[in-house]
Backbone as JSON, one array per atom type, in Angstrom:
{
  "sequence": "DVKSTGFRVFIGKDTKNIPKVGGDYDSRGLLAELKKIKGDYNDKTDAVITVDDEVNYEFLILGMDMLIQGGFPSISVSTGGSV",
  "N": [[3.43, -0.59, 2.95], [5.66, -1.51, 0.41], [6.92, -4.44, -0.36], [9.29, -7.06, -1.11], [7.84, -9.39, -1.06], [5.24, -8.75, -1.28], [2.44, -6.48, -0.54], [2.01, -4.54, 2.43], [-0.04, -3.26, 4.89], [-0.57, -0.81, 7.23], [-2.55, 0.2, 9.86], [-2.91, 2.19, 12.51], [-2.19, 0.11, 15.14], [-2.69, -2.16, 13.83], [-1.94, -4.73, 11.36], [-1.92, -5.66, 7.94], [-1.2, -8.0, 5.72], [-0.66, -8.36, 2.3], [-0.06, -10.73, 0.24], [2.01, -11.57, -2.6], [0.4, -12.89, -5.61], [0.67, -15.65, -7.52], [3.22, -14.83, -8.12], [2.96, -12.15, -8.65], [2.3, -8.76, -7.71], [-0.5, -8.16, -5.7], [-2.58, -6.1, -6.62], [-5.41, -5.78, -6.8], [-6.27, -6.89, -4.41], [-4.99, -5.23, -2.67], [-6.25, -2.77, -3.26], [-8.93, -3.4, -2.57], [-8.62, -3.7, 0.26], [-7.74, -1.06, 0.95], [-10.07, 0.31, 0.3], [-11.86, -0.61, 2.19], [-10.62, 0.42, 4.48], [-10.91, 3.12, 3.86], [-13.61, 3.31, 4.09], [-13.93, 3.16, 6.88], [-12.48, 5.31, 7.74], [-13.4, 7.84, 6.52], [-12.86, 10.55, 6.29], [-10.11, 10.72, 6.11], [-7.39, 11.41, 4.07], [-4.71, 11.23, 3.57], [-1.6, 9.34, 3.27], [1.29, 7.23, 3.96], [3.66, 5.74, 2.0], [5.97, 3.17, 2.0], [8.94, 1.69, 0.57], [10.88, -1.23, 0.09], [14.38, -1.24, -0.51], [15.16, -3.05, -2.56], [13.04, -3.33, -4.17], [11.53, -2.77, -7.37], [11.12, 0.35, -8.99], [8.6, 0.58, -10.37], [6.79, -0.76, -8.93], [6.45, 0.65, -6.67], [5.13, 2.85, -7.71], [2.8, 1.4, -8.59], [1.7, 0.86, -6.14], [1.25, 3.46, -5.24], [-0.6, 4.36, -7.07], [-2.73, 2.6, -6.47], [-3.32, 3.65, -3.82], [-4.28, 6.23, -4.49], [-6.61, 5.5, -6.05], [-7.97, 4.28, -4.03], [-8.79, 6.29, -2.51], [-7.0, 7.9, -1.09], [-5.31, 10.46, -1.8], [-3.23, 12.08, -1.01], [-0.09, 11.58, -0.74], [2.82, 10.53, 0.92], [6.2, 9.59, 0.45], [8.44, 7.19, 1.61], [11.67, 5.89, 1.68], [13.53, 2.86, 1.84], [11.96, 1.1, 3.26], [9.89, -0.11, 5.99], [10.33, -1.26, 9.38]],
  "CA": [[4.79, -0.91, 2.46], [5.9, -2.38, -0.83], [8.01, -5.36, 0.01], [9.59, -8.01, -2.19], [6.9, -10.45, -0.87], [3.88, -8.18, -1.45], [2.11, -5.28, 0.11], [1.68, -4.53, 3.84], [-0.85, -2.11, 5.25], [-0.63, -0.5, 8.64], [-3.65, 1.08, 10.37], [-2.75, 2.12, 13.82], [-1.4, -1.04, 15.52], [-3.08, -3.34, 13.01], [-1.2, -4.87, 10.12], [-2.56, -6.48, 7.01], [-0.31, -8.48, 4.71], [-1.34, -8.72, 0.99], [1.08, -11.31, -0.45], [1.92, -11.69, -4.04], [-0.42, -14.03, -6.11], [1.31, -16.2, -8.65], [4.49, -14.01, -8.31], [2.64, -10.74, -9.04], [1.69, -8.0, -6.66], [-1.96, -8.24, -5.68], [-3.14, -4.74, -6.63], [-6.87, -5.89, -6.5], [-6.4, -7.16, -3.05], [-4.65, -3.93, -1.97], [-7.34, -1.81, -3.46], [-10.03, -3.8, -1.69], [-8.22, -3.39, 1.6], [-7.78, 0.38, 1.05], [-11.46, 0.8, 0.25], [-12.34, -0.95, 3.5], [-9.98, 1.42, 5.38], [-11.48, 4.4, 3.61], [-14.95, 3.3, 4.75], [-13.82, 3.31, 8.31], [-11.88, 6.58, 8.0], [-13.82, 8.52, 5.33], [-12.18, 11.9, 6.21], [-8.69, 10.6, 5.88], [-6.92, 11.51, 2.65], [-3.23, 11.04, 3.41], [-0.99, 8.04, 3.55], [2.61, 7.17, 3.75], [4.08, 4.53, 1.37], [7.5, 2.79, 2.09], [9.44, 0.7, -0.34], [12.13, -1.76, 0.3], [15.34, -0.88, -1.52], [15.38, -4.06, -3.67], [11.85, -3.41, -5.07], [11.66, -1.92, -8.53], [10.28, 1.61, -8.91], [7.28, 0.44, -10.9], [5.84, -1.32, -7.89], [6.16, 1.82, -5.84], [4.11, 3.61, -8.51], [1.61, 0.66, -8.55], [1.14, 1.09, -4.74], [0.69, 4.83, -5.21], [-1.93, 4.28, -7.96], [-3.82, 2.0, -5.62], [-3.68, 4.56, -2.75], [-5.1, 7.2, -5.16], [-7.85, 4.9, -6.35], [-8.57, 3.89, -2.8], [-9.3, 7.55, -1.76], [-5.88, 8.59, -0.34], [-4.5, 11.19, -2.86], [-2.09, 12.89, -0.41], [0.76, 10.47, -0.48], [4.28, 10.8, 1.24], [7.08, 8.48, 0.1], [9.57, 6.99, 2.5], [12.5, 4.84, 1.13], [14.24, 1.96, 2.8], [11.02, 0.23, 3.89], [9.77, -0.1, 7.48], [10.93, -2.44, 10.22]],
  "C": [[4.66, -1.66, 1.19], [7.12, -3.17, -0.54], [8.19, -6.29, -1.11], [8.53, -9.16, -2.16], [5.49, -10.01, -1.1], [3.67, -6.88, -0.76], [1.87, -5.56, 1.6], [1.09, -3.29, 4.2], [-0.87, -2.0, 6.71], [-1.78, 0.53, 8.91], [-3.54, 1.08, 11.86], [-1.76, 0.96, 14.27], [-1.68, -2.27, 14.69], [-2.29, -3.48, 11.71], [-1.96, -5.9, 9.22], [-1.58, -6.77, 5.96], [-1.15, -8.87, 3.43], [-0.17, -9.38, 0.14], [0.85, -11.36, -1.9], [1.05, -12.98, -4.44], [0.21, -14.39, -7.4], [2.58, -15.39, -9.0], [4.22, -12.54, -8.72], [2.06, -10.04, -7.74], [0.17, -7.97, -6.79], [-2.52, -6.84, -5.55], [-4.74, -4.79, -6.33], [-7.05, -6.06, -5.04], [-6.03, -5.93, -2.17], [-5.69, -2.97, -2.13], [-8.53, -2.09, -2.58], [-9.85, -3.49, -0.31], [-8.29, -1.82, 1.84], [-9.17, 0.91, 1.08], [-12.16, 0.55, 1.59], [-11.86, 0.08, 4.53], [-10.7, 2.78, 5.06], [-12.91, 4.51, 4.13], [-14.96, 3.59, 6.21], [-13.29, 4.74, 8.64], [-12.14, 7.45, 6.83], [-13.11, 9.87, 5.26], [-10.7, 11.86, 5.95], [-8.38, 10.61, 4.4], [-5.53, 11.33, 2.42], [-2.86, 9.67, 3.76], [0.48, 8.1, 3.29], [2.95, 5.8, 3.09], [5.61, 4.38, 1.54], [7.75, 1.65, 1.08], [10.7, 0.21, 0.06], [13.17, -1.35, -0.87], [15.43, -1.82, -2.73], [14.11, -4.1, -4.56], [11.96, -2.43, -6.21], [10.6, -0.8, -8.37], [8.87, 1.46, -9.4], [6.3, -0.13, -9.94], [5.55, -0.27, -6.81], [4.96, 2.63, -6.52], [2.76, 2.83, -8.51], [0.92, 0.92, -7.13], [0.53, 2.53, -4.6], [-0.49, 4.97, -6.01], [-3.08, 3.76, -7.12], [-4.24, 2.92, -4.48], [-4.66, 5.69, -3.38], [-6.5, 6.69, -5.39], [-8.71, 4.57, -5.15], [-9.07, 5.14, -1.95], [-8.25, 8.24, -0.91], [-4.88, 9.33, -1.35], [-3.22, 11.9, -2.29], [-1.11, 11.83, 0.13], [2.2, 11.03, -0.16], [4.98, 9.5, 0.93], [8.23, 8.33, 1.03], [10.41, 5.75, 1.87], [13.07, 4.04, 2.17], [13.33, 0.99, 3.53], [10.89, 0.41, 5.36], [10.36, -1.28, 8.16], [10.03, -3.5, 10.38]]
}
């Protein structure tokens, strides 16, 4: 998820929050988490990214860029954020 407070990653029932640092999205923290996940699920290449309505488009793209760099190039986008 791309939320106004930062990123949130879901893997199964586990959730990892990656809050903003100094008011900025922590893309390095997100990438590090995605690389850990990729290490556990090496064959997985797909991901779904959600974005809250109030979040600027550029941060959706940032999240997508981090997914690609993390090894998840098959991205589906869902608007409205998750619950």
